XYZ file of C-alpha atoms in Angstrom:
427
model
C -18.820 -5.646 -26.814
C -20.768 -4.218 -23.869
C -19.686 -4.005 -20.228
C -22.045 -3.835 -17.274
C -20.722 -2.205 -14.090
C -22.760 -3.235 -11.049
C -22.696 -0.425 -8.506
C -25.686 -1.498 -6.445
C -23.449 -2.079 -3.405
C -22.131 1.487 -3.492
C -23.531 4.056 -1.111
C -26.485 6.113 -2.303
C -25.633 8.832 -4.819
C -21.942 7.822 -4.788
C -19.663 6.113 -7.220
C -16.755 4.307 -5.614
C -14.766 4.315 -8.845
C -15.205 8.049 -9.429
C -14.494 8.859 -5.784
C -11.224 6.946 -5.775
C -10.203 8.704 -8.989
C -11.014 12.064 -7.371
C -9.003 11.214 -4.226
C -5.995 10.234 -6.325
C -6.189 13.445 -8.344
C -6.200 15.748 -5.290
C -3.935 13.556 -3.178
C -1.519 16.346 -2.183
C -4.298 18.696 -1.048
C -5.880 15.964 1.072
C -2.579 14.874 2.661
C -1.816 18.466 3.694
C -5.303 18.923 5.156
C -5.023 15.642 7.081
C -1.597 16.625 8.437
C -2.992 19.977 9.654
C -6.043 18.293 11.186
C -4.020 15.751 13.176
C -2.115 18.494 14.982
C -5.337 20.214 16.071
C -7.294 17.206 17.323
C -7.631 15.689 20.750
C -6.961 12.061 21.633
C -10.595 10.989 21.374
C -11.434 12.316 17.906
C -8.286 11.431 15.959
C -10.178 8.741 14.020
C -13.114 10.749 12.656
C -13.317 12.089 9.112
C -12.348 15.545 7.921
C -13.615 18.289 5.644
C -11.191 19.026 2.824
C -11.111 22.351 0.991
C -9.651 22.540 -2.509
C -8.936 26.020 -3.974
C -11.081 26.900 -6.956
C -7.996 27.631 -9.072
C -6.960 23.963 -8.791
C -10.294 22.634 -10.045
C -9.887 23.787 -13.630
C -9.537 21.261 -16.406
C -7.892 21.731 -19.816
C -10.335 22.131 -22.706
C -9.514 21.414 -26.333
C -11.508 23.291 -28.967
C -11.174 24.759 -32.442
C -9.907 28.332 -32.575
C -11.902 30.950 -34.450
C -8.924 31.696 -36.726
C -8.117 34.916 -38.547
C -8.343 38.425 -37.144
C -11.625 39.423 -35.538
C -12.841 42.769 -34.229
C -15.948 42.836 -32.085
C -17.988 45.371 -30.187
C -20.257 43.576 -27.757
C -23.887 44.734 -27.539
C -24.883 46.922 -24.610
C -21.658 48.941 -24.673
C -22.544 52.648 -24.364
C -19.144 53.995 -23.319
C -16.403 52.533 -25.560
C -15.913 52.069 -29.259
C -13.709 49.642 -31.129
C -10.018 50.619 -30.751
C -10.423 52.661 -27.544
C -7.849 52.127 -24.790
C -9.235 51.482 -21.299
C -7.512 53.200 -18.355
C -6.427 51.068 -15.396
C -8.887 51.431 -12.477
C -7.523 53.250 -9.475
C -6.735 51.141 -6.389
C -4.456 50.952 -3.372
C -1.163 49.049 -2.932
C -0.680 48.671 -6.671
C -3.878 46.681 -7.192
C -6.294 47.509 -9.919
C -9.479 46.984 -7.887
C -11.215 49.012 -5.261
C -10.055 46.778 -2.430
C -8.374 43.494 -1.559
C -10.051 40.625 -3.314
C -12.140 42.924 -5.534
C -13.020 41.663 -8.991
C -14.656 43.131 -12.067
C -15.765 39.724 -13.335
C -19.178 39.900 -11.717
C -19.073 36.223 -10.787
C -16.696 34.002 -8.852
C -16.295 30.519 -7.470
C -15.892 29.417 -3.863
C -13.401 26.775 -2.803
C -14.675 23.222 -3.234
C -15.270 21.526 0.124
C -15.978 17.813 0.579
C -15.923 15.271 3.414
C -13.613 12.275 3.619
C -14.591 9.277 5.711
C -12.855 7.911 8.795
C -11.170 5.129 6.789
C -9.992 7.576 4.118
C -8.670 9.927 6.806
C -6.603 7.158 8.411
C -5.366 5.952 5.026
C -3.966 9.394 4.230
C -2.666 9.871 7.776
C -0.553 6.701 7.612
C 0.322 6.910 3.941
C 3.974 6.071 3.114
C 4.683 4.809 6.650
C 6.045 1.396 7.612
C 7.846 -0.477 10.351
C 11.555 -0.285 9.454
C 13.629 -3.423 8.830
C 10.644 -5.797 8.842
C 12.518 -8.818 7.476
C 12.016 -11.895 9.665
C 9.265 -14.214 8.432
C 7.366 -16.841 10.385
C 4.034 -18.568 9.965
C 1.946 -17.120 12.756
C -1.270 -18.587 14.114
C -3.551 -20.365 11.655
C -1.858 -20.857 8.317
C -3.092 -18.950 5.315
C -2.590 -20.123 1.768
C -2.387 -18.443 -1.597
C -2.964 -20.166 -4.945
C -0.037 -20.124 -7.356
C 0.170 -21.247 -10.979
C 2.019 -24.550 -11.329
C 1.788 -25.418 -15.016
C -1.053 -27.457 -16.565
C -2.815 -30.712 -15.738
C -4.972 -33.189 -17.687
C -7.786 -32.921 -15.160
C -9.319 -29.912 -13.502
C -12.199 -27.490 -13.163
C -13.837 -26.511 -16.482
C -13.518 -22.885 -15.421
C -9.716 -23.226 -15.416
C -9.336 -24.714 -18.886
C -6.263 -23.444 -20.732
C -7.518 -22.766 -24.245
C -4.126 -22.187 -25.844
C -2.577 -25.351 -24.427
C -5.720 -27.331 -25.285
C -5.665 -26.223 -28.938
C -1.932 -26.848 -29.119
C -2.409 -30.373 -27.777
C -5.288 -31.034 -30.190
C -3.225 -29.867 -33.149
C -0.283 -32.049 -32.085
C -2.578 -35.069 -31.769
C -4.062 -34.518 -35.220
C -0.591 -34.112 -36.731
C 0.643 -37.277 -35.034
C -2.355 -39.445 -35.914
C -2.647 -38.185 -39.461
C 1.049 -38.088 -40.345
C 1.189 -41.567 -41.920
C -2.008 -40.982 -43.883
C -0.811 -37.620 -45.232
C 2.485 -39.122 -46.343
C 0.604 -41.978 -48.061
C -1.740 -39.463 -49.756
C 1.272 -37.499 -51.002
C 2.867 -40.691 -52.388
C -0.377 -41.794 -54.096
C -0.867 -38.322 -55.642
C 2.715 -38.365 -56.936
C 2.226 -41.869 -58.385
C -1.110 -40.821 -59.888
C 0.495 -37.813 -61.521
C 3.072 -40.073 -63.169
C 0.369 -42.410 -64.506
C -1.703 -39.535 -65.863
C 1.342 -38.146 -67.647
C 1.484 -41.321 -69.825
C -0.267 -41.404 -73.169
C -3.958 -42.319 -72.879
C -3.485 -45.500 -74.929
C -0.816 -46.768 -72.528
C -2.493 -45.812 -69.216
C -3.354 -48.437 -66.581
C -6.955 -47.401 -65.819
C -7.402 -50.001 -63.093
C -4.380 -48.753 -61.208
C -5.463 -45.140 -61.636
C -8.924 -45.993 -60.278
C -7.395 -47.826 -57.329
C -5.206 -44.842 -56.497
C -8.221 -42.519 -56.653
C -10.126 -44.804 -54.322
C -7.228 -45.062 -51.879
C -6.735 -41.261 -51.792
C -10.469 -40.777 -51.213
C -10.446 -43.323 -48.384
C -7.391 -41.768 -46.725
C -8.878 -38.241 -46.862
C -12.133 -39.547 -45.434
C -10.272 -41.122 -42.533
C -8.380 -37.843 -41.936
C -11.664 -35.940 -41.733
C -12.924 -38.351 -39.107
C -10.140 -37.297 -36.706
C -11.929 -35.237 -33.964
C -10.997 -31.553 -33.812
C -10.752 -31.706 -30.007
C -10.733 -34.896 -27.983
C -11.123 -35.245 -24.220
C -7.469 -36.290 -24.224
C -6.527 -32.796 -25.480
C -8.117 -30.853 -22.631
C -5.572 -29.025 -20.468
C -6.327 -27.160 -17.243
C -4.397 -24.517 -15.349
C -2.956 -26.188 -12.302
C -3.167 -24.146 -9.105
C -1.405 -25.291 -5.958
C -1.607 -23.886 -2.439
C 1.454 -22.225 -0.993
C 1.543 -21.132 2.655
C 1.722 -17.355 3.024
C 4.376 -16.340 5.561
C 3.186 -13.734 8.030
C 5.460 -11.119 9.533
C 5.186 -11.433 13.290
C 6.056 -8.177 15.009
C 5.769 -6.850 18.537
C 5.920 -3.182 19.487
C 6.997 -2.205 23.019
C 5.578 1.145 24.096
C 7.545 2.591 27.026
C 6.182 5.734 28.695
C 7.670 7.762 31.526
C 4.997 8.621 34.127
C 7.318 10.061 36.784
C 6.567 13.195 38.772
C 8.633 15.379 36.432
C 6.226 14.589 33.587
C 3.625 17.365 33.641
C 0.056 16.732 32.562
C 0.721 18.485 29.255
C 3.808 16.344 28.624
C 1.858 13.179 29.408
C -0.907 14.239 27.016
C 1.660 14.705 24.227
C 3.142 11.277 24.966
C -0.338 9.720 24.941
C -1.152 11.311 21.587
C 2.083 10.022 20.102
C 1.423 6.477 21.326
C -2.204 6.599 20.161
C -0.957 7.484 16.687
C 1.464 4.574 16.886
C -1.247 2.220 18.170
C -3.680 3.173 15.376
C -0.913 2.762 12.814
C -0.064 -0.741 14.020
C -3.654 -1.911 14.388
C -4.585 -0.641 10.944
C -1.626 -1.884 8.912
C -0.314 -5.027 10.628
C -2.689 -7.843 11.516
C -0.020 -9.908 13.242
C 1.521 -7.120 15.305
C 1.232 -7.312 19.083
C 1.644 -4.332 21.397
C 3.181 -4.440 24.880
C 2.522 -1.398 27.108
C 5.074 -0.564 29.835
C 4.769 2.374 32.242
C 7.639 3.325 34.492
C 8.757 5.721 37.219
C 11.186 4.241 39.744
C 9.904 0.795 38.753
C 8.404 -0.498 35.538
C 5.154 -2.375 35.084
C 3.481 -4.045 32.113
C -0.104 -2.782 31.835
C -3.058 -3.005 29.506
C -4.121 -0.324 27.048
C -6.553 1.371 29.452
C -4.023 1.703 32.283
C -1.266 2.775 29.914
C -3.196 5.758 28.573
C -5.320 6.771 31.568
C -3.757 5.550 34.856
C -2.675 8.368 37.221
C 0.123 6.466 38.982
C 3.373 8.439 39.330
C 6.696 8.511 41.222
C 10.427 9.103 40.756
C 12.451 8.349 37.620
C 14.624 5.345 36.781
C 14.406 4.821 33.021
C 16.491 1.633 32.992
C 13.686 -0.199 34.830
C 11.560 -0.074 31.666
C 14.403 -1.347 29.475
C 15.110 -4.226 31.884
C 11.428 -5.218 31.904
C 11.319 -5.057 28.116
C 14.317 -7.409 27.937
C 12.634 -9.831 30.362
C 9.411 -9.878 28.333
C 11.368 -10.528 25.124
C 13.165 -13.485 26.690
C 9.922 -14.828 28.098
C 7.493 -14.441 25.157
C 9.103 -13.066 21.997
C 12.027 -14.994 20.580
C 14.143 -12.722 18.322
C 14.512 -15.682 15.948
C 10.751 -15.571 15.209
C 9.621 -12.023 15.983
C 10.403 -8.590 14.620
C 10.877 -6.571 17.815
C 10.333 -2.803 17.969
C 10.435 -0.291 20.771
C 9.204 3.268 21.214
C 10.040 5.243 24.352
C 8.663 8.624 25.436
C 10.163 10.655 28.278
C 10.872 14.229 29.311
C 14.588 13.406 29.644
C 14.763 13.635 33.434
C 16.506 10.604 34.904
C 18.507 9.524 37.937
C 22.081 10.737 37.298
C 23.802 7.358 37.371
C 20.996 5.616 35.459
C 21.509 7.240 32.035
C 24.771 5.373 31.415
C 23.006 2.165 32.468
C 20.354 2.840 29.826
C 23.066 3.253 27.196
C 24.722 -0.037 28.165
C 21.359 -1.838 28.141
C 20.711 -0.531 24.640
C 24.025 -1.841 23.329
C 24.041 -5.174 25.153
C 20.379 -6.200 25.498
C 17.831 -4.214 23.494
C 19.340 -3.433 20.082
C 20.842 -6.918 19.462
C 17.312 -8.320 19.776
C 15.405 -5.490 18.083
C 14.760 -4.357 14.557
C 14.243 -0.708 15.456
C 14.011 1.452 18.588
C 12.866 5.078 18.705
C 13.242 7.527 21.556
C 11.059 10.649 21.816
C 12.020 13.354 24.293
C 9.139 15.672 25.127
C 10.613 18.877 26.504
C 11.239 22.466 25.402
C 14.217 22.638 27.763
C 17.861 21.856 27.165
C 18.716 18.172 26.839
C 20.071 16.291 29.851
C 22.260 13.232 30.405
C 19.790 10.679 29.002
C 19.692 12.445 25.632
C 23.470 12.642 25.508
C 23.872 8.921 26.234
C 21.229 7.988 23.664
C 22.931 10.268 21.123
C 25.997 8.022 21.395
C 23.789 5.010 20.681
C 22.244 6.717 17.636
C 25.694 7.611 16.304
C 26.877 3.996 16.456
C 23.592 2.316 15.403
C 21.857 4.755 13.022
C 19.856 2.034 11.231
C 18.451 0.517 14.432
C 18.060 3.533 16.733
C 16.424 6.929 16.130
C 15.668 9.843 18.405
C 13.581 13.001 18.038
C 12.492 15.907 20.219
C 8.916 17.097 20.622
C 8.433 20.573 22.028
C 4.723 21.173 21.429
C 1.734 19.135 20.299
C 2.210 20.510 16.781
C 5.432 18.460 16.512
C 3.765 15.091 17.175
C 2.647 14.150 13.678
C 5.772 15.433 11.844
C 8.024 13.559 14.296
C 5.903 10.413 13.974
C 6.207 10.497 10.175
C 9.937 11.145 10.422
C 10.459 8.088 12.620
C 8.371 5.704 10.510
C 8.779 7.151 7.017
C 8.991 4.442 4.369
C 12.543 4.204 3.131
C 13.738 3.025 -0.260
C 15.401 -0.394 -0.233
C 18.449 -1.237 -2.277
C 17.757 -3.991 -4.741
């Protein structure tokens, strides 16, 4: 049997199958390179591809071959200095190495690291690998319904392409057994009766009766042969029925502190974190909506452009963002139908009396309606009252609330993965 693989749709000089096999084989190298690249990139180029370098020592493949066997002694041609059995002194070198310098080799030839380019889609796939929205459990048909075909037994009518050969042959065999059962039993009785007549002495045999039995057996066998092997009645088809596919509806609230205490560097770190979150949601969840809220002394729902690039600033009252989030949930996102998530970024500075208000809002308003809420504090300094109040929330609601600190831009991607790492589920 021959198989034809049509690769005309693949890019020029590339094999999709071989490339995917290669990416799976060097998965760990690529993931490490992607993780390093994310920490070095700016906001605008986080989506482009990346060059991946694989050490030459990791490119080797095992080779199976027949050994030469026995004991062999060889002196290779061109050797003017040594004879068979001579011992070769170790070359002199510094720091305990046998060469003349670091990286020196007496092999004459070497191999550079293998470098190749991964595409933008491949880069994002590795960047968000093993990440998920936690506790995504509520299901609701969202928007236009989508359907998926499911097997639902067999039917007597259907598309010829869905014919069930096994059930068809089984039905045909059952029909032939049922229709021919009486005839087979009659043939068996006639053959038994004929055997008794033939056992009688030739002078006493009833030739007319024997001839009649022969004729009846022949007629019955002829009628059995006329039974069709497969009849249209036997045809069975795989029955496929449409089942609606439930879609997980989720909304992510992005809350960012833009008060005067947030320096430009701190804001850039917060923007990079939220851009990672935004790319993750847009890439992996078709039915996920994003609500952007900026706050200083007052909170305001904004669009994506204003959220990332507006220069508005002011004092700090963090509870204003939580109150606005609660109002938006009540107005547009029923907790009975939506999976609600929140991510908040701040430098930790807050009005003294407001931190306890934030804690109470978390317990009474936000967490009862949410699946998961994460707080990111961007500061190298010592934690203040807001962190302490949120720490009490995390201690009492560890499955629904998480908090992490980011000191430098290098912490963004590790913290992001820590917050949204895919967790094993108990079965």
